[in-house]
Amino acid sequence: MKHINSICFMFSLLICLCILLTSCSDQTPKTTASTPQKDTPSALSPPQTGCLGCHPFTLDRSHNLSCISCHNGDNSTSDKNLAHETATAKPAHPDNMAKVCGSCHAEIVKAAQHSLHFTLKNEVNTVRKAFGSTTDLTSLHEIPDDNFPTTALGLVDDLLRRRCLRCHPYYSGDAYGAVVHGTGCAACHLEYQDGRLSSHKFMAKPNDKQCLSCHYGNYVGADYYGKFEQDFNWDYWTPFTTDGEQERPYGVGQHLLRPDIHQLKGLSCIDCHSGASLKSNGSTHITCISCHLWDQQPKSPRPDNLEVADNTVILTTKLTNKKIIVPQLSHPAHSKYIKTVGCQVCHAQWSFADKGTHLFRQDNNDYELWQALTRQGSSEVEFQLEANLFQGNDQSDAFMADKISGQFKIGLWLKGYELRRWEAIETCQDDNGMMQVCRSPHNLHLTYVNLDGDLVFDSVGISLETPDKIPYVPHTTGKAGAFFVNRIDKINSTTNTPKPENSP
């Protein structure tokens, strides 16, 4: 009995000791210097009043202002409805930027509002003229709003407003991870990640990811990184995976071709396209000879990060401060053809060659013909086709937003191509008679089927006066290579100019 009592006493003592140690452990949790404690409010502490209580963004030094300085609203309450009652969600939007951003950056905002990036007048007028317009618009805002067009020009106006102009400072982009961006000033100067605002620190020097949120999809910019969109048809959705999924940050899969030599050397977009040039009306711009023919072109506009030291031309990259020696033109072909042939005719490694672009406006809910073409680089088109074809959405009516007014309207603009290739680089002459790399971006065919299924327009094409090919500058620069001989031969046959000595 005495032995049993001793065992019971020892067991009770052990239990008490365990309880005591557990109690101490709960009261004094262990911490180490390598594991910093998160700065999160206690469940018992009162919520932080004001904007930062719910939106814990960190501002940059130049914009370390009160939240309501830009967003308005009430910063003295933690009540969501009261705080947002007079708030401005997008102070950098073009409708607000003059008042908000312009209060400190008046001249910059004024210049930006009239720049080609804001008005898009070149693109707008070129497309409208191809379909019969005889007048120029000064801005995308002047595009007539006709929801039920009866003319080819009215149809292309609806196309521009709802399908084409998805990349401009008034619209935040399609719902794809790398495409969503801010509006107005924030389109370039605030960073987004995976479709969401990732930082409230304004970037004085936008990185290339900002540029590519608009300049993607077989447009100049994507080619700088060697990206070429895959065909829309599901037979071309590669790489093939066991789960059928594919990474598509830009909406459509991409072929990875050779990037531009300048990108491989470390230059970013803003090293050639400065803020001043982007906010201009396009009257001046940097060209190849601005850097590569320094001593012979004293009046040519030059990058502000270019300098000469010991007879060596050096470019200092704006994002990384990397110093790059810029080679000067030395091959005999340069002096022979510099006034008759554009640089990219020999130096472009590849170019965009999309031909036979068909745009199809459909007002009814007959989606079956588009089963293999659900991925079109437009999240609106993709989501509606996927929902109606594969998710049992009961064939809902087609609709699409106006990218200028934001209003949803009947009708969905779908797209297809006859050919998407990059192998053969085409050339043509520009207005000055110089041979340039060209493409056929306005080889458009428009079709319109109304709500009753009636064919209103059937593959309406551009006017006969519109040139089939127009010059452009592919950002795929490299050594004169695979196409060099053929292009020089073509130049010789049209100009009767002898081949330069030592040419390949």
Short mmCIF file of C-alpha atoms in Angstrom, two decimals:
data_model
loop_
_atom_site.label_atom_id
_atom_site.label_comp_id
_atom_site.label_asym_id
_atom_site.label_seq_id
_atom_site.Cartn_x
_atom_site.Cartn_y
_atom_site.Cartn_z
CA MET A 1 0.00 0.00 0.00
CA LYS A 2 2.83 2.35 0.90
CA HIS A 3 4.48 1.55 -2.43
CA ILE A 4 1.26 2.38 -4.34
CA ASN A 5 0.91 5.73 -2.51
CA SER A 6 4.46 6.65 -3.52
CA ILE A 7 3.73 5.90 -7.15
CA CYS A 8 0.54 8.02 -7.03
CA PHE A 9 2.44 10.90 -5.46
CA MET A 10 5.16 10.81 -8.11
CA PHE A 11 2.55 10.64 -10.91
CA SER A 12 0.68 13.66 -9.50
CA LEU A 13 3.90 15.60 -9.22
CA LEU A 14 4.76 14.84 -12.86
CA ILE A 15 1.34 16.04 -14.06
CA CYS A 16 1.69 19.31 -12.10
CA LEU A 17 5.14 19.89 -13.57
CA CYS A 18 3.82 19.36 -17.15
CA ILE A 19 0.96 21.80 -16.56
CA LEU A 20 3.36 24.39 -15.15
CA LEU A 21 5.73 24.10 -18.13
CA THR A 22 2.85 24.29 -20.63
CA SER A 23 1.51 27.40 -18.92
CA CYS A 24 4.91 29.09 -19.07
CA SER A 25 5.30 28.14 -22.74
CA ASP A 26 1.96 29.77 -23.65
CA GLN A 27 2.85 32.97 -21.84
CA THR A 28 6.37 33.41 -23.28
CA PRO A 29 6.53 32.17 -26.90
CA LYS A 30 10.01 31.70 -28.30
CA THR A 31 11.28 34.20 -30.88
CA THR A 32 14.52 34.41 -32.77
CA ALA A 33 16.28 37.20 -34.61
CA SER A 34 16.04 35.25 -37.88
CA THR A 35 12.22 34.99 -37.61
CA PRO A 36 10.83 38.54 -37.35
CA GLN A 37 7.31 38.89 -36.01
CA LYS A 38 4.64 40.00 -38.45
CA ASP A 39 3.22 43.45 -37.81
CA THR A 40 -0.40 42.31 -37.63
CA PRO A 41 -3.02 43.75 -35.29
CA SER A 42 -4.13 41.63 -32.36
CA ALA A 43 -7.61 40.15 -32.52
CA LEU A 44 -8.46 42.15 -29.40
CA SER A 45 -6.92 45.45 -30.54
CA PRO A 46 -9.20 48.07 -32.12
CA PRO A 47 -9.04 48.38 -35.94
CA GLN A 48 -6.81 51.11 -37.34
CA THR A 49 -8.83 54.10 -38.45
CA GLY A 50 -8.34 55.51 -41.93
CA CYS A 51 -7.33 54.32 -45.39
CA LEU A 52 -4.18 52.43 -44.37
CA GLY A 53 -6.18 50.30 -41.96
CA CYS A 54 -7.62 48.45 -44.97
CA HIS A 55 -5.18 49.41 -47.73
CA PRO A 56 -1.68 48.94 -46.27
CA PHE A 57 0.19 50.30 -49.29
CA THR A 58 3.61 51.87 -48.98
CA LEU A 59 4.15 55.06 -50.96
CA ASP A 60 7.32 56.23 -52.65
CA ARG A 61 9.19 59.20 -51.22
CA SER A 62 7.98 61.65 -53.86
CA HIS A 63 4.31 60.72 -53.35
CA ASN A 64 4.24 60.22 -49.60
CA LEU A 65 0.98 62.14 -49.31
CA SER A 66 -2.25 61.61 -47.46
CA CYS A 67 -4.43 59.08 -49.28
CA ILE A 68 -7.25 61.58 -49.62
CA SER A 69 -4.92 64.03 -51.39
CA CYS A 70 -5.45 61.94 -54.52
CA HIS A 71 -8.37 59.64 -53.76
CA ASN A 72 -10.62 62.01 -51.76
CA GLY A 73 -12.92 60.11 -49.41
CA ASP A 74 -12.98 60.25 -45.60
CA ASN A 75 -9.75 59.25 -43.83
CA SER A 76 -11.15 59.68 -40.33
CA THR A 77 -13.40 56.62 -40.19
CA SER A 78 -13.08 52.84 -40.33
CA ASP A 79 -16.59 52.49 -41.77
CA LYS A 80 -16.22 51.31 -45.37
CA ASN A 81 -19.32 53.04 -46.72
CA LEU A 82 -18.53 56.38 -45.10
CA ALA A 83 -14.86 56.22 -46.10
CA HIS A 84 -15.68 55.61 -49.79
CA GLU A 85 -18.74 57.82 -50.11
CA THR A 86 -16.82 60.63 -51.86
CA ALA A 87 -13.75 58.59 -52.89
CA THR A 88 -12.20 58.59 -56.37
CA ALA A 89 -11.17 55.03 -57.23
CA LYS A 90 -8.93 55.99 -60.17
CA PRO A 91 -7.44 59.45 -59.66
CA ALA A 92 -4.88 58.88 -62.46
CA HIS A 93 -7.61 58.09 -65.00
CA PRO A 94 -7.65 60.54 -67.95
CA ASP A 95 -10.94 61.97 -66.67
CA ASN A 96 -9.25 62.88 -63.36
CA MET A 97 -5.54 63.20 -64.11
CA ALA A 98 -5.55 66.90 -65.01
CA LYS A 99 -7.04 67.78 -61.63
CA VAL A 100 -5.20 65.21 -59.49
CA CYS A 101 -1.84 64.45 -61.16
CA GLY A 102 -1.81 67.83 -62.87
CA SER A 103 -1.87 69.67 -59.56
CA CYS A 104 1.85 68.83 -59.29
CA HIS A 105 2.75 67.77 -62.85
CA ALA A 106 0.80 70.24 -64.97
CA GLU A 107 3.13 70.41 -67.97
CA ILE A 108 3.69 66.65 -68.09
CA VAL A 109 -0.03 65.90 -67.93
CA LYS A 110 -0.81 68.49 -70.60
CA ALA A 111 1.78 67.00 -72.95
CA ALA A 112 0.63 63.43 -72.26
CA GLN A 113 -3.00 64.20 -73.03
CA HIS A 114 -2.06 65.23 -76.58
CA SER A 115 0.48 62.46 -77.21
CA LEU A 116 -0.08 59.63 -79.67
CA HIS A 117 -0.27 57.18 -76.76
CA PHE A 118 -3.38 58.99 -75.52
CA THR A 119 -5.11 59.97 -78.75
CA LEU A 120 -4.17 56.93 -80.86
CA LYS A 121 -5.13 59.11 -83.80
CA ASN A 122 -2.65 57.51 -86.21
CA GLU A 123 -4.04 54.01 -85.75
CA VAL A 124 -7.64 55.22 -85.68
CA ASN A 125 -7.40 57.34 -88.82
CA THR A 126 -5.44 54.75 -90.80
CA VAL A 127 -8.09 52.08 -90.21
CA ARG A 128 -11.03 54.44 -90.79
CA LYS A 129 -9.55 55.71 -94.08
CA ALA A 130 -9.21 52.11 -95.26
CA PHE A 131 -12.99 51.83 -94.96
CA GLY A 132 -13.90 55.08 -96.68
CA SER A 133 -13.44 57.90 -94.18
CA THR A 134 -12.42 61.24 -95.74
CA THR A 135 -11.80 63.15 -92.50
CA ASP A 136 -9.22 62.78 -89.73
CA LEU A 137 -10.14 62.51 -86.05
CA THR A 138 -7.94 64.14 -83.43
CA SER A 139 -8.58 61.48 -80.78
CA LEU A 140 -10.18 58.10 -80.20
CA HIS A 141 -12.95 59.93 -78.30
CA GLU A 142 -14.26 61.29 -81.59
CA ILE A 143 -15.00 57.84 -83.04
CA PRO A 144 -18.78 57.83 -83.73
CA ASP A 145 -20.81 55.55 -81.47
CA ASP A 146 -23.20 53.49 -83.61
CA ASN A 147 -24.37 50.28 -82.01
CA PHE A 148 -26.33 49.08 -85.06
CA PRO A 149 -24.22 50.18 -88.05
CA THR A 150 -25.64 50.35 -91.55
CA THR A 151 -22.41 51.30 -93.36
CA ALA A 152 -18.96 49.74 -93.58
CA LEU A 153 -17.44 52.79 -91.85
CA GLY A 154 -20.00 52.55 -89.06
CA LEU A 155 -19.13 48.88 -88.64
CA VAL A 156 -15.39 49.59 -88.37
CA ASP A 157 -16.12 52.35 -85.83
CA ASP A 158 -17.92 49.81 -83.65
CA LEU A 159 -14.98 47.43 -84.13
CA LEU A 160 -12.51 50.08 -82.97
CA ARG A 161 -14.53 51.07 -79.92
CA ARG A 162 -15.22 47.56 -78.69
CA ARG A 163 -12.55 45.16 -79.96
CA CYS A 164 -9.46 46.98 -81.21
CA LEU A 165 -8.94 49.74 -78.65
CA ARG A 166 -8.41 47.44 -75.67
CA CYS A 167 -5.00 49.02 -75.02
CA HIS A 168 -5.21 52.70 -74.24
CA PRO A 169 -5.00 54.80 -71.06
CA TYR A 170 -8.79 54.90 -70.60
CA TYR A 171 -9.11 51.13 -70.24
CA SER A 172 -7.44 48.81 -67.75
CA GLY A 173 -6.90 45.93 -70.19
CA ASP A 174 -8.17 42.40 -70.61
CA ALA A 175 -8.48 40.06 -67.64
CA TYR A 176 -5.16 38.28 -68.15
CA GLY A 177 -2.29 38.31 -65.66
CA ALA A 178 0.23 40.29 -67.74
CA VAL A 179 -2.31 42.52 -69.45
CA VAL A 180 -4.20 44.26 -66.64
CA HIS A 181 -2.75 47.72 -66.03
CA GLY A 182 -3.67 51.08 -64.56
CA THR A 183 -5.39 53.92 -66.39
CA GLY A 184 -4.06 57.35 -67.30
CA CYS A 185 -0.72 58.08 -65.66
CA ALA A 186 -0.95 54.81 -63.71
CA ALA A 187 -0.89 52.80 -66.95
CA CYS A 188 2.87 53.31 -67.11
CA HIS A 189 3.85 54.36 -63.60
CA LEU A 190 2.11 51.87 -61.26
CA GLU A 191 3.10 48.20 -61.26
CA TYR A 192 0.63 45.33 -61.53
CA GLN A 193 1.33 41.66 -60.91
CA ASP A 194 -0.94 38.75 -61.89
CA GLY A 195 -3.78 41.11 -62.70
CA ARG A 196 -3.67 43.12 -59.46
CA LEU A 197 -2.00 46.30 -58.26
CA SER A 198 1.19 45.09 -56.57
CA SER A 199 2.74 48.36 -55.47
CA HIS A 200 1.65 51.94 -54.85
CA LYS A 201 5.17 53.23 -55.41
CA PHE A 202 5.19 55.29 -58.60
CA MET A 203 7.94 54.33 -61.03
CA ALA A 204 9.77 57.27 -62.56
CA LYS A 205 11.32 54.80 -65.03
CA PRO A 206 8.76 52.20 -66.16
CA ASN A 207 10.14 48.74 -66.79
CA ASP A 208 9.47 46.65 -69.91
CA LYS A 209 6.68 44.73 -68.22
CA GLN A 210 4.67 47.97 -68.17
CA CYS A 211 5.18 48.43 -71.90
CA LEU A 212 4.30 44.83 -72.74
CA SER A 213 0.95 45.08 -70.94
CA CYS A 214 -0.18 46.90 -74.10
CA HIS A 215 2.47 46.12 -76.73
CA TYR A 216 1.82 42.37 -76.97
CA GLY A 217 -0.12 40.14 -79.36
CA ASN A 218 1.95 40.33 -82.56
CA TYR A 219 2.58 44.02 -82.17
CA VAL A 220 5.86 45.89 -81.99
CA GLY A 221 7.13 45.38 -78.46
CA ALA A 222 6.41 41.68 -78.08
CA ASP A 223 8.89 40.98 -80.88
CA TYR A 224 11.63 42.71 -78.86
CA TYR A 225 11.44 39.69 -76.55
CA GLY A 226 11.06 37.22 -79.43
CA LYS A 227 7.37 36.57 -78.76
CA PHE A 228 5.02 35.59 -81.56
CA GLU A 229 1.40 34.67 -80.86
CA GLN A 230 0.26 31.17 -81.62
CA ASP A 231 -2.67 30.61 -83.93
CA PHE A 232 -6.09 30.81 -82.26
CA ASN A 233 -7.20 27.31 -83.30
CA TRP A 234 -6.89 24.75 -80.50
CA ASP A 235 -4.74 22.53 -82.73
CA TYR A 236 -1.92 25.03 -82.14
CA TRP A 237 -2.17 25.24 -78.34
CA THR A 238 1.32 24.16 -77.35
CA PRO A 239 3.20 23.07 -75.36
CA PHE A 240 0.93 20.11 -74.73
CA THR A 241 0.52 19.14 -71.07
CA THR A 242 -1.11 16.20 -69.33
CA ASP A 243 -3.68 18.42 -67.62
CA GLY A 244 -4.45 20.43 -70.74
CA GLU A 245 -3.46 23.69 -69.09
CA GLN A 246 -1.15 26.25 -70.65
CA GLU A 247 0.45 29.35 -69.19
CA ARG A 248 -1.16 32.29 -71.01
CA PRO A 249 -0.31 35.58 -69.29
CA TYR A 250 -1.27 37.46 -72.47
CA GLY A 251 -4.37 35.43 -73.30
CA VAL A 252 -2.90 33.43 -76.18
CA GLY A 253 0.10 31.09 -76.12
CA GLN A 254 3.33 32.39 -77.64
CA HIS A 255 6.14 31.01 -79.76
CA LEU A 256 9.54 32.00 -78.37
CA LEU A 257 11.75 33.22 -81.20
CA ARG A 258 15.07 35.03 -81.07
CA PRO A 259 14.84 38.36 -79.17
CA ASP A 260 16.26 41.62 -80.44
CA ILE A 261 20.04 42.03 -79.97
CA HIS A 262 19.44 45.19 -77.96
CA GLN A 263 17.28 43.25 -75.49
CA LEU A 264 19.96 40.56 -75.21
CA LYS A 265 22.55 43.26 -74.47
CA GLY A 266 20.44 44.64 -71.64
CA LEU A 267 18.61 47.66 -73.10
CA SER A 268 15.06 48.31 -71.93
CA CYS A 269 12.32 50.04 -73.89
CA ILE A 270 12.90 53.44 -72.29
CA ASP A 271 16.55 53.46 -73.32
CA CYS A 272 15.38 54.38 -76.83
CA HIS A 273 11.81 55.51 -76.13
CA SER A 274 12.22 58.21 -73.51
CA GLY A 275 9.37 59.76 -71.57
CA ALA A 276 9.72 62.93 -73.61
CA SER A 277 9.30 61.06 -76.89
CA LEU A 278 6.35 59.02 -75.58
CA LYS A 279 4.57 62.20 -74.54
CA SER A 280 5.23 63.88 -77.89
CA ASN A 281 3.06 64.00 -80.99
CA GLY A 282 5.46 61.72 -82.85
CA SER A 283 7.27 64.45 -84.79
CA THR A 284 10.70 63.34 -83.54
CA HIS A 285 11.98 59.88 -82.73
CA ILE A 286 15.18 57.94 -82.26
CA THR A 287 16.46 55.90 -85.22
CA CYS A 288 19.31 53.43 -85.70
CA ILE A 289 21.69 56.10 -86.97
CA SER A 290 21.04 58.19 -83.86
CA CYS A 291 23.44 55.85 -82.05
CA HIS A 292 25.28 53.89 -84.71
CA LEU A 293 26.34 56.79 -86.93
CA TRP A 294 27.22 59.29 -84.25
CA ASP A 295 29.85 61.40 -86.00
CA GLN A 296 28.05 61.70 -89.36
CA GLN A 297 24.58 62.64 -88.08
CA PRO A 298 25.04 65.62 -85.73
CA LYS A 299 21.42 66.80 -86.15
CA SER A 300 19.81 63.42 -85.56
CA PRO A 301 17.85 63.17 -82.28
CA ARG A 302 19.80 61.07 -79.79
CA PRO A 303 19.00 59.25 -76.56
CA ASP A 304 19.73 61.36 -73.50
CA ASN A 305 21.73 58.47 -72.02
CA LEU A 306 24.28 58.42 -74.84
CA GLU A 307 27.77 59.91 -74.52
CA VAL A 308 31.19 59.88 -76.18
CA ALA A 309 34.35 59.18 -74.20
CA ASP A 310 37.77 58.72 -75.83
CA ASN A 311 36.15 58.46 -79.27
CA THR A 312 33.95 55.63 -78.00
CA VAL A 313 30.15 55.92 -78.02
CA ILE A 314 28.69 54.61 -74.77
CA LEU A 315 25.06 54.10 -73.79
CA THR A 316 24.21 53.83 -70.08
CA THR A 317 21.03 51.83 -69.51
CA LYS A 318 18.41 53.69 -67.48
CA LEU A 319 17.17 50.82 -65.35
CA THR A 320 20.45 49.07 -64.50
CA ASN A 321 23.12 51.72 -65.23
CA LYS A 322 24.96 49.22 -67.38
CA LYS A 323 27.45 50.83 -69.78
CA ILE A 324 27.35 49.45 -73.32
CA ILE A 325 29.75 50.32 -76.12
CA VAL A 326 27.75 51.20 -79.23
CA PRO A 327 29.41 49.89 -82.45
CA GLN A 328 29.59 52.37 -85.32
CA LEU A 329 28.71 51.50 -88.92
CA SER A 330 31.71 50.21 -90.83
CA HIS A 331 30.55 47.70 -93.47
CA PRO A 332 30.70 49.09 -97.05
CA ALA A 333 27.03 48.24 -97.53
CA HIS A 334 26.06 50.89 -95.02
CA SER A 335 27.52 53.81 -96.95
CA LYS A 336 26.25 52.39 -100.22
CA TYR A 337 22.60 51.85 -99.22
CA ILE A 338 21.99 54.09 -96.23
CA LYS A 339 19.87 56.53 -98.25
CA THR A 340 17.89 53.90 -100.15
CA VAL A 341 17.40 50.97 -97.75
CA GLY A 342 16.08 50.90 -94.19
CA CYS A 343 18.33 49.24 -91.63
CA GLN A 344 15.89 46.45 -90.76
CA VAL A 345 15.67 45.28 -94.37
CA CYS A 346 18.98 43.55 -93.72
CA HIS A 347 19.08 43.35 -89.93
CA ALA A 348 15.57 42.18 -88.98
CA GLN A 349 15.74 38.51 -88.01
CA TRP A 350 12.00 38.02 -88.51
CA SER A 351 8.81 40.07 -88.78
CA PHE A 352 5.09 39.74 -88.19
CA ALA A 353 3.25 38.37 -91.21
CA ASP A 354 -0.39 37.95 -90.21
CA LYS A 355 -2.56 37.94 -93.32
CA GLY A 356 -6.25 37.74 -93.99
CA THR A 357 -7.56 39.09 -90.68
CA HIS A 358 -11.30 38.39 -90.35
CA LEU A 359 -13.42 40.23 -87.76
CA PHE A 360 -16.90 38.85 -87.20
CA ARG A 361 -19.58 40.68 -85.19
CA GLN A 362 -22.24 38.30 -83.93
CA ASP A 363 -25.35 39.50 -82.10
CA ASN A 364 -27.12 36.15 -81.70
CA ASN A 365 -26.14 33.19 -79.51
CA ASP A 366 -25.04 30.73 -82.21
CA TYR A 367 -21.57 29.94 -80.82
CA GLU A 368 -20.97 26.44 -82.18
CA LEU A 369 -18.82 27.57 -85.12
CA TRP A 370 -16.28 29.04 -82.67
CA GLN A 371 -15.69 25.92 -80.60
CA ALA A 372 -12.04 25.58 -81.70
CA LEU A 373 -11.33 29.32 -81.51
CA THR A 374 -12.26 30.26 -77.95
CA ARG A 375 -8.85 31.78 -77.13
CA GLN A 376 -8.62 35.02 -79.08
CA GLY A 377 -6.59 37.38 -76.93
CA SER A 378 -9.81 38.92 -75.61
CA SER A 379 -10.98 37.85 -72.17
CA GLU A 380 -14.55 38.95 -72.95
CA VAL A 381 -14.69 36.74 -76.03
CA GLU A 382 -13.00 33.80 -74.31
CA PHE A 383 -15.18 33.88 -71.20
CA GLN A 384 -18.43 34.07 -73.19
CA LEU A 385 -17.49 31.30 -75.60
CA GLU A 386 -16.21 29.01 -72.83
CA ALA A 387 -19.31 29.63 -70.69
CA ASN A 388 -21.77 28.98 -73.49
CA LEU A 389 -19.98 26.08 -75.18
CA PHE A 390 -18.52 24.10 -72.29
CA GLN A 391 -20.04 25.31 -69.03
CA GLY A 392 -23.78 25.00 -69.69
CA ASN A 393 -24.50 28.72 -69.76
CA ASP A 394 -27.66 28.06 -71.82
CA GLN A 395 -26.57 30.08 -74.86
CA SER A 396 -26.88 33.59 -73.41
CA ASP A 397 -27.01 36.64 -75.67
CA ALA A 398 -23.76 38.08 -76.99
CA PHE A 399 -22.50 41.36 -75.53
CA MET A 400 -19.29 43.34 -75.27
CA ALA A 401 -18.16 46.53 -73.53
CA ASP A 402 -17.37 49.79 -75.27
CA LYS A 403 -13.72 50.38 -74.30
CA ILE A 404 -14.18 54.16 -74.37
CA SER A 405 -17.51 54.70 -72.60
CA GLY A 406 -17.50 51.47 -70.58
CA GLN A 407 -21.08 50.74 -71.63
CA PHE A 408 -22.06 47.13 -72.41
CA LYS A 409 -23.76 46.67 -75.78
CA ILE A 410 -25.23 43.83 -77.76
CA GLY A 411 -22.88 41.98 -80.08
CA LEU A 412 -19.57 40.14 -79.71
CA TRP A 413 -16.57 40.77 -81.97
CA LEU A 414 -14.76 37.52 -82.86
CA LYS A 415 -11.53 37.13 -84.80
CA GLY A 416 -9.67 34.75 -87.07
CA TYR A 417 -6.71 34.64 -89.45
CA GLU A 418 -6.01 33.07 -92.81
CA LEU A 419 -2.27 32.88 -92.11
CA ARG A 420 0.08 33.58 -89.19
CA ARG A 421 3.75 33.29 -90.12
CA TRP A 422 7.12 34.89 -89.52
CA GLU A 423 9.45 33.16 -92.00
CA ALA A 424 9.42 35.45 -95.05
CA ILE A 425 10.18 39.12 -94.46
CA GLU A 426 8.38 41.35 -96.95
CA THR A 427 9.60 44.73 -98.19
CA CYS A 428 8.05 47.77 -99.82
CA GLN A 429 8.87 51.44 -100.34
CA ASP A 430 7.93 54.19 -97.90
CA ASP A 431 6.80 57.72 -98.80
CA ASN A 432 10.42 58.75 -99.31
CA GLY A 433 11.16 55.93 -101.73
CA MET A 434 13.28 53.95 -99.25
CA MET A 435 12.93 50.21 -99.07
CA GLN A 436 11.57 49.11 -95.68
CA VAL A 437 10.28 46.00 -93.94
CA CYS A 438 6.50 45.94 -94.36
CA ARG A 439 3.45 44.12 -93.11
CA SER A 440 -0.24 43.95 -94.04
CA PRO A 441 -2.06 45.03 -90.87
CA HIS A 442 -5.08 46.42 -92.70
CA ASN A 443 -5.92 43.35 -94.74
CA LEU A 444 -9.22 43.28 -92.85
CA HIS A 445 -12.52 41.59 -93.69
CA LEU A 446 -15.59 42.53 -91.61
CA THR A 447 -18.75 40.45 -91.24
CA TYR A 448 -21.91 41.28 -89.27
CA VAL A 449 -24.76 38.92 -88.30
CA ASN A 450 -27.59 40.60 -86.37
CA LEU A 451 -29.82 39.27 -83.59
CA ASP A 452 -32.20 37.64 -86.06
CA GLY A 453 -29.36 35.79 -87.76
CA ASP A 454 -29.47 38.00 -90.86
CA LEU A 455 -26.18 38.62 -92.69
CA VAL A 456 -25.91 42.43 -92.70
CA PHE A 457 -22.30 42.61 -94.02
CA ASP A 458 -20.40 39.74 -95.60
CA SER A 459 -16.58 39.97 -95.49
CA VAL A 460 -16.39 43.66 -96.33
CA GLY A 461 -12.80 44.57 -97.18
CA ILE A 462 -10.72 47.72 -97.34
CA SER A 463 -11.05 50.20 -100.19
CA LEU A 464 -9.00 49.64 -103.34
CA GLU A 465 -6.99 52.82 -102.71
CA THR A 466 -5.60 51.49 -99.44
CA PRO A 467 -2.07 50.06 -99.78
CA ASP A 468 -1.88 46.36 -99.02
CA LYS A 469 1.45 46.71 -97.20
CA ILE A 470 2.79 49.52 -95.05
CA PRO A 471 6.32 50.05 -93.65
CA TYR A 472 7.06 49.30 -90.03
CA VAL A 473 10.14 48.75 -87.86
CA PRO A 474 10.33 45.23 -86.44
CA HIS A 475 12.18 45.10 -83.13
CA THR A 476 14.06 41.91 -84.05
CA THR A 477 17.48 43.37 -84.84
CA GLY A 478 20.50 41.11 -85.30
CA LYS A 479 23.41 40.57 -87.62
CA ALA A 480 22.65 40.73 -91.34
CA GLY A 481 22.07 37.08 -91.98
CA ALA A 482 19.73 34.62 -93.64
CA PHE A 483 17.79 37.08 -95.77
CA PHE A 484 20.63 39.51 -96.55
CA VAL A 485 21.63 38.18 -99.99
CA ASN A 486 18.07 37.90 -101.26
CA ARG A 487 17.21 41.43 -100.20
CA ILE A 488 20.36 42.95 -101.67
CA ASP A 489 19.66 41.13 -104.94
CA LYS A 490 16.15 42.51 -104.91
CA ILE A 491 17.45 46.02 -104.28
CA ASN A 492 19.96 45.70 -107.12
CA SER A 493 17.29 44.48 -109.53
CA THR A 494 15.06 47.47 -108.77
CA THR A 495 17.69 50.21 -108.50
CA ASN A 496 20.50 48.87 -110.74
CA THR A 497 22.93 49.67 -107.96
CA PRO A 498 26.10 47.54 -107.95
CA LYS A 499 26.79 45.28 -105.00
CA PRO A 500 29.18 46.71 -102.42
CA GLU A 501 32.60 45.19 -102.17
CA ASN A 502 33.00 42.37 -99.65
CA SER A 503 29.24 41.99 -99.28
CA PRO A 504 28.11 38.45 -98.36
#
